[in-house]
mmCIF file of C-alpha atoms in Angstrom:
data_model
loop_
_atom_site.group_PDB
_atom_site.id
_atom_site.type_symbol
_atom_site.label_atom_id
_atom_site.label_comp_id
_atom_site.label_asym_id
_atom_site.label_seq_id
_atom_site.Cartn_x
_atom_site.Cartn_y
_atom_site.Cartn_z
ATOM 1 C CA MET A 1 87.410 97.733 119.287
ATOM 2 C CA LEU A 2 86.434 101.196 118.195
ATOM 3 C CA PRO A 3 82.669 101.963 117.486
ATOM 4 C CA ALA A 4 81.518 101.272 113.842
ATOM 5 C CA ALA A 5 80.787 105.070 113.294
ATOM 6 C CA VAL A 6 84.383 105.826 114.079
ATOM 7 C CA GLN A 7 85.791 103.037 111.799
ATOM 8 C CA LEU A 8 83.600 104.419 108.968
ATOM 9 C CA LEU A 9 85.106 107.842 109.455
ATOM 10 C CA ALA A 10 88.456 106.340 109.229
ATOM 11 C CA PHE A 11 87.424 104.542 106.025
ATOM 12 C CA ALA A 12 86.017 107.736 104.490
ATOM 13 C CA LEU A 13 89.339 109.489 105.492
ATOM 14 C CA ALA A 14 91.490 106.773 103.911
ATOM 15 C CA LEU A 15 89.319 106.729 100.793
ATOM 16 C CA THR A 16 89.537 110.585 100.501
ATOM 17 C CA GLY A 17 93.290 110.253 100.738
ATOM 18 C CA LEU A 18 93.466 107.643 98.221
ATOM 19 C CA LEU A 19 91.477 109.764 95.550
ATOM 20 C CA GLY A 20 93.635 112.554 96.358
ATOM 21 C CA ILE A 21 96.690 110.568 95.739
ATOM 22 C CA VAL A 22 95.577 109.264 92.371
ATOM 23 C CA ALA A 23 94.552 112.826 91.249
ATOM 24 C CA ALA A 24 98.042 114.295 92.406
ATOM 25 C CA THR A 25 99.910 111.427 90.436
ATOM 26 C CA LEU A 26 98.034 112.242 87.306
ATOM 27 C CA LEU A 27 98.087 116.074 87.505
ATOM 28 C CA PRO A 28 100.681 117.971 85.287
ATOM 29 C CA SER A 29 100.881 120.690 87.853
ATOM 30 C CA TRP A 30 103.874 119.647 90.186
ATOM 31 C CA LYS A 31 105.873 122.577 88.910
ATOM 32 C CA VAL A 32 104.451 125.909 87.639
ATOM 33 C CA SER A 33 105.928 128.981 86.141
ATOM 34 C CA ALA A 34 104.939 132.430 86.766
ATOM 35 C CA PRO A 35 102.342 133.766 84.412
ATOM 36 C CA ALA A 36 103.828 136.175 81.755
ATOM 37 C CA TRP A 37 101.576 138.058 79.317
ATOM 38 C CA SER A 38 103.706 138.850 76.062
ATOM 39 C CA GLY A 39 101.413 137.939 73.161
ATOM 40 C CA ALA A 40 98.728 135.992 71.901
ATOM 41 C CA MET A 41 100.920 132.831 71.177
ATOM 42 C CA SER A 42 103.462 133.390 73.665
ATOM 43 C CA PRO A 43 103.519 130.775 76.500
ATOM 44 C CA VAL A 44 101.481 132.296 79.440
ATOM 45 C CA SER A 45 102.087 129.524 81.895
ATOM 46 C CA ARG A 46 104.144 126.388 81.873
ATOM 47 C CA MET A 47 103.544 123.307 83.986
ATOM 48 C CA GLN A 48 105.600 120.205 84.586
ATOM 49 C CA GLY A 49 104.148 117.002 86.135
ATOM 50 C CA LEU A 50 105.485 113.403 86.784
ATOM 51 C CA TRP A 51 104.341 112.321 83.365
ATOM 52 C CA MET A 52 103.792 115.011 81.078
ATOM 53 C CA ASP A 53 104.727 118.855 80.509
ATOM 54 C CA CYS A 54 102.054 121.193 79.655
ATOM 55 C CA VAL A 55 102.146 124.812 78.069
ATOM 56 C CA TRP A 56 99.197 127.246 78.154
ATOM 57 C CA TYR A 57 99.335 129.990 75.574
ATOM 58 C CA GLY A 58 97.691 133.375 75.712
ATOM 59 C CA ALA A 59 95.157 132.450 72.907
ATOM 60 C CA GLY A 60 93.710 129.758 75.148
ATOM 61 C CA ILE A 61 95.487 126.839 73.527
ATOM 62 C CA PHE A 62 96.800 124.099 76.011
ATOM 63 C CA SER A 63 99.427 121.826 74.758
ATOM 64 C CA CYS A 64 100.893 118.744 76.698
ATOM 65 C CA THR A 65 103.944 116.705 75.915
ATOM 66 C CA MET A 66 104.503 113.124 77.641
ATOM 67 C CA LYS A 67 107.784 112.358 79.212
ATOM 68 C CA THR A 68 108.708 109.039 77.286
ATOM 69 C CA SER A 69 112.226 108.620 78.600
ATOM 70 C CA ALA A 70 112.371 107.785 82.311
ATOM 71 C CA LEU A 71 116.193 107.735 82.272
ATOM 72 C CA SER A 72 116.470 111.334 81.200
ATOM 73 C CA LEU A 73 114.526 112.422 84.285
ATOM 74 C CA PRO A 74 116.294 113.937 87.530
ATOM 75 C CA PRO A 75 116.645 111.348 90.359
ATOM 76 C CA TYR A 76 114.044 113.115 92.644
ATOM 77 C CA LEU A 77 111.514 113.043 89.946
ATOM 78 C CA GLN A 78 112.006 109.286 89.355
ATOM 79 C CA ALA A 79 111.673 108.756 92.916
ATOM 80 C CA THR A 80 108.548 110.586 93.261
ATOM 81 C CA ARG A 81 107.042 108.774 90.287
ATOM 82 C CA ALA A 82 107.910 105.319 91.955
ATOM 83 C CA ALA A 83 106.656 106.409 95.365
ATOM 84 C CA MET A 84 103.284 107.777 94.088
ATOM 85 C CA VAL A 85 102.584 104.563 92.204
ATOM 86 C CA LEU A 86 103.626 102.447 95.259
ATOM 87 C CA THR A 87 101.419 104.567 97.513
ATOM 88 C CA CYS A 88 98.306 103.903 95.314
ATOM 89 C CA MET A 89 98.911 100.290 95.483
ATOM 90 C CA VAL A 90 99.404 100.047 99.276
ATOM 91 C CA SER A 91 96.347 102.504 99.829
ATOM 92 C CA VAL A 92 94.159 100.068 97.689
ATOM 93 C CA PHE A 93 95.329 97.066 99.508
ATOM 94 C CA GLY A 94 94.777 98.830 102.795
ATOM 95 C CA LEU A 95 91.177 99.703 101.682
ATOM 96 C CA CYS A 96 90.532 95.940 100.975
ATOM 97 C CA LEU A 97 91.670 95.028 104.521
ATOM 98 C CA ALA A 98 89.683 97.795 105.976
ATOM 99 C CA SER A 99 86.502 96.725 104.346
ATOM 100 C CA LEU A 100 86.926 93.298 106.021
ATOM 101 C CA GLY A 101 87.833 94.778 109.438
ATOM 102 C CA LEU A 102 84.853 97.093 109.663
ATOM 103 C CA LYS A 103 82.359 96.141 112.359
ATOM 104 C CA CYS A 104 79.456 96.903 110.193
ATOM 105 C CA THR A 105 80.273 94.322 107.541
ATOM 106 C CA ARG A 106 79.368 90.595 107.776
ATOM 107 C CA TRP A 107 82.628 89.204 106.335
ATOM 108 C CA GLY A 108 86.075 88.950 107.743
ATOM 109 C CA GLY A 109 85.420 86.623 110.839
ATOM 110 C CA GLY A 110 84.672 87.472 114.420
ATOM 111 C CA PRO A 111 85.310 90.648 116.394
ATOM 112 C CA ARG A 112 88.875 89.624 117.402
ATOM 113 C CA ALA A 113 89.854 88.704 113.802
ATOM 114 C CA LYS A 114 88.186 91.889 112.450
ATOM 115 C CA GLY A 115 90.251 93.883 115.020
ATOM 116 C CA HIS A 116 93.412 92.325 113.843
ATOM 117 C CA THR A 117 92.452 93.133 110.108
ATOM 118 C CA ALA A 118 91.598 96.787 111.030
ATOM 119 C CA MET A 119 95.000 97.101 112.474
ATOM 120 C CA ALA A 120 96.709 95.668 109.435
ATOM 121 C CA ALA A 121 94.729 98.295 107.339
ATOM 122 C CA GLY A 122 95.831 101.015 109.448
ATOM 123 C CA GLY A 123 99.408 99.969 109.064
ATOM 124 C CA CYS A 124 99.129 99.981 105.240
ATOM 125 C CA PHE A 125 97.591 103.540 105.495
ATOM 126 C CA VAL A 126 100.434 104.715 107.611
ATOM 127 C CA LEU A 127 102.931 103.263 105.293
ATOM 128 C CA ALA A 128 101.369 104.651 102.273
ATOM 129 C CA SER A 129 101.274 108.241 104.002
ATOM 130 C CA GLY A 130 105.095 107.875 104.628
ATOM 131 C CA LEU A 131 105.822 106.464 101.090
ATOM 132 C CA CYS A 132 104.324 109.817 99.524
ATOM 133 C CA LEU A 133 105.456 112.369 102.041
ATOM 134 C CA GLY A 134 109.152 111.580 101.748
ATOM 135 C CA PRO A 135 109.543 111.896 97.969
ATOM 136 C CA ALA A 136 107.025 114.707 97.842
ATOM 137 C CA SER A 137 109.224 116.645 100.402
ATOM 138 C CA TRP A 138 112.307 115.997 98.291
ATOM 139 C CA PHE A 139 110.584 117.191 95.154
ATOM 140 C CA THR A 140 109.477 120.525 96.963
ATOM 141 C CA ARG A 141 112.991 121.077 98.393
ATOM 142 C CA GLU A 142 114.679 120.696 94.757
ATOM 143 C CA VAL A 143 111.988 123.091 93.242
ATOM 144 C CA ILE A 144 112.401 125.792 96.078
ATOM 145 C CA GLY A 145 116.197 125.352 95.901
ATOM 146 C CA ALA A 146 116.370 125.684 92.175
ATOM 147 C CA PHE A 147 113.989 128.745 92.317
ATOM 148 C CA LEU A 148 116.230 130.471 94.997
ATOM 149 C CA THR A 149 119.601 129.794 93.279
ATOM 150 C CA SER A 150 118.880 130.193 89.506
ATOM 151 C CA ASP A 151 119.709 133.330 87.825
ATOM 152 C CA LEU A 152 116.934 133.206 85.201
ATOM 153 C CA PRO A 153 114.034 135.783 85.359
ATOM 154 C CA ASP A 154 111.107 134.969 87.566
ATOM 155 C CA SER A 155 108.910 134.148 84.596
ATOM 156 C CA SER A 156 111.327 131.214 83.794
ATOM 157 C CA LYS A 157 111.504 129.846 87.064
ATOM 158 C CA PHE A 158 109.268 127.231 88.568
ATOM 159 C CA GLN A 159 107.557 126.946 92.042
ATOM 160 C CA PRO A 160 105.590 124.166 93.646
ATOM 161 C CA GLY A 161 102.111 123.573 92.199
ATOM 162 C CA VAL A 162 98.698 122.480 93.240
ATOM 163 C CA ALA A 163 99.613 118.807 92.788
ATOM 164 C CA VAL A 164 102.307 119.162 95.706
ATOM 165 C CA CYS A 165 99.467 120.575 97.886
ATOM 166 C CA VAL A 166 97.163 117.720 97.255
ATOM 167 C CA THR A 167 99.609 115.196 97.950
ATOM 168 C CA PHE A 168 100.512 116.668 101.304
ATOM 169 C CA LEU A 169 96.824 117.013 102.217
ATOM 170 C CA SER A 170 95.989 113.429 101.036
ATOM 171 C CA ALA A 171 98.938 112.066 102.987
ATOM 172 C CA GLY A 172 97.385 113.773 106.061
ATOM 173 C CA PHE A 173 94.050 111.904 105.562
ATOM 174 C CA LEU A 174 95.715 108.653 104.818
ATOM 175 C CA LEU A 175 97.784 109.182 108.187
ATOM 176 C CA ALA A 176 94.672 110.181 110.147
ATOM 177 C CA GLY A 177 92.712 107.023 108.808
ATOM 178 C CA GLY A 178 95.596 104.732 109.510
ATOM 179 C CA VAL A 179 95.974 105.850 113.039
ATOM 180 C CA ILE A 180 92.423 105.480 113.845
ATOM 181 C CA PHE A 181 92.317 101.918 112.302
ATOM 182 C CA CYS A 182 95.512 101.092 114.440
ATOM 183 C CA LEU A 183 93.300 101.953 117.589
ATOM 184 C CA SER A 184 91.152 99.149 116.652
ATOM 185 C CA CYS A 185 93.211 96.596 118.797
ATOM 186 C CA PRO A 186 91.082 93.830 120.301
ATOM 187 C CA GLY A 187 93.048 93.865 123.516
ATOM 188 C CA GLY A 188 94.457 91.004 125.422
ATOM 189 C CA GLY A 189 92.756 87.681 125.953
ATOM 190 C CA THR A 190 90.102 87.725 128.807
ATOM 191 C CA GLY A 191 89.753 83.935 128.824
ATOM 192 C CA ARG A 192 86.119 84.309 127.630
ATOM 193 C CA PRO A 193 84.986 82.583 124.308
ATOM 194 C CA ASP A 194 84.523 84.564 121.129
ATOM 195 C CA PRO A 195 80.803 85.469 120.885
ATOM 196 C CA ASP A 196 80.706 84.242 117.226
ATOM 197 C CA SER A 197 82.262 80.868 118.342
ATOM 198 C CA SER A 198 80.618 77.457 118.509
ATOM 199 C CA VAL A 199 81.566 77.000 122.352
ATOM 200 C CA ASP A 200 78.391 76.797 124.580
ATOM 201 C CA PRO A 201 78.852 79.674 127.080
ATOM 202 C CA ASP A 202 77.050 77.698 129.746
ATOM 203 C CA TRP A 203 79.498 74.875 129.640
ATOM 204 C CA PHE A 204 82.301 77.348 129.526
ATOM 205 C CA LEU A 205 81.136 78.842 132.682
ATOM 206 C CA LEU A 206 80.892 75.294 134.312
ATOM 207 C CA HIS A 207 84.472 74.612 133.199
ATOM 208 C CA GLN A 208 85.598 77.865 134.761
ATOM 209 C CA ARG A 209 83.823 77.150 138.013
ATOM 210 C CA LEU A 210 85.402 73.642 138.156
ATOM 211 C CA ARG A 211 88.889 75.104 137.685
ATOM 212 C CA ALA A 212 88.238 77.671 140.432
ATOM 213 C CA GLY A 213 87.447 74.816 142.886
ATOM 214 C CA SER A 214 83.764 75.650 143.339
ATOM 215 C CA PRO A 215 82.444 72.822 145.826
ATOM 216 C CA SER A 216 79.050 72.545 143.993
ATOM 217 C CA VAL A 217 78.167 73.437 140.469
ATOM 218 C CA ARG A 218 74.961 73.352 138.886
ATOM 219 C CA CYS A 219 75.024 71.773 135.424
ATOM 220 C CA PRO A 220 72.603 73.155 132.630
ATOM 221 C CA THR A 221 70.268 70.584 131.439
ATOM 222 C CA GLY A 222 70.316 69.542 127.956
ATOM 223 C CA ARG A 223 73.624 71.457 127.151
ATOM 224 C CA GLY A 224 77.076 70.157 126.406
ATOM 225 C CA PRO A 225 79.444 68.677 123.568
ATOM 226 C CA GLU A 226 76.771 65.787 122.911
ATOM 227 C CA ARG A 227 74.147 68.209 121.954
ATOM 228 C CA GLU A 228 76.703 70.033 119.632
ATOM 229 C CA ARG A 229 77.432 66.815 117.775
ATOM 230 C CA GLY A 230 73.795 65.899 117.420
ATOM 231 C CA LYS A 231 73.598 63.311 120.159
ATOM 232 C CA PRO A 232 70.853 63.242 122.812
ATOM 233 C CA ALA A 233 71.901 64.656 126.252
ATOM 234 C CA PRO A 234 72.468 62.050 129.035
ATOM 235 C CA ALA A 235 70.701 62.017 132.223
ATOM 236 C CA ILE A 236 72.357 64.586 134.416
ATOM 237 C CA ARG A 237 71.979 64.812 138.178
ATOM 238 C CA ASP A 238 71.178 68.017 139.754
ATOM 239 C CA SER A 239 74.390 68.940 141.260
ATOM 240 C CA TYR A 240 77.980 67.714 141.033
ATOM 241 C CA SER A 241 80.474 67.525 143.918
ATOM 242 C CA TRP A 242 84.109 68.710 143.332
ATOM 243 C CA GLN A 243 85.391 65.509 144.865
ATOM 244 C CA GLU A 244 84.177 63.589 141.871
ATOM 245 C CA TYR A 245 86.538 65.236 139.459
ATOM 246 C CA VAL A 246 89.548 64.662 141.740
#
């Protein structure tokens, strides 16, 4: 598994990405118009988001209108809405798994179980990154295409806003954190017991030597399954011969 410091870095990157995705989902600046100074009560700048449209007037007045009808929205906007909500949900689930897979926490099982949990958290972060990158790219393409093909004056055209930049940046943080967590693979089985398991390591080594065909094996005194069950250890001879087990 990766060191605890690297896992904490990945957790911080994923948390930063989640906060950025939440902020971008709520911001009204997905599409912004060029500023136009014409009067005190004339619209200076217009912004359109996923949930509301806002207008900033020259006198310093800021007015927003909620988008109440989802069916009247264009398909790319509906897809971006759904994708951003799903991204937030998958990212929160990934953070819950990541908190269980961190080596510095005491919950989540042994090192091998933590490794698998960390890999699952990394998969969630990578999935969340893809969920927001696709619709955000579609949204940006539609806005730029409408800006280049429209015959309206530049003051009436819209261009990608700050929320789009925050979305792409947050998706990068989620992707980086997810890739780091995916590298927390515990590796293949080595045939050795888990350090947190209840198997006595001395008896495990004895069993391994017997399977390897060692002619004489020393047995630890006072160790064994009887002691694990609270029973007194039987009298054990100093050495065992391999022929006695055939």
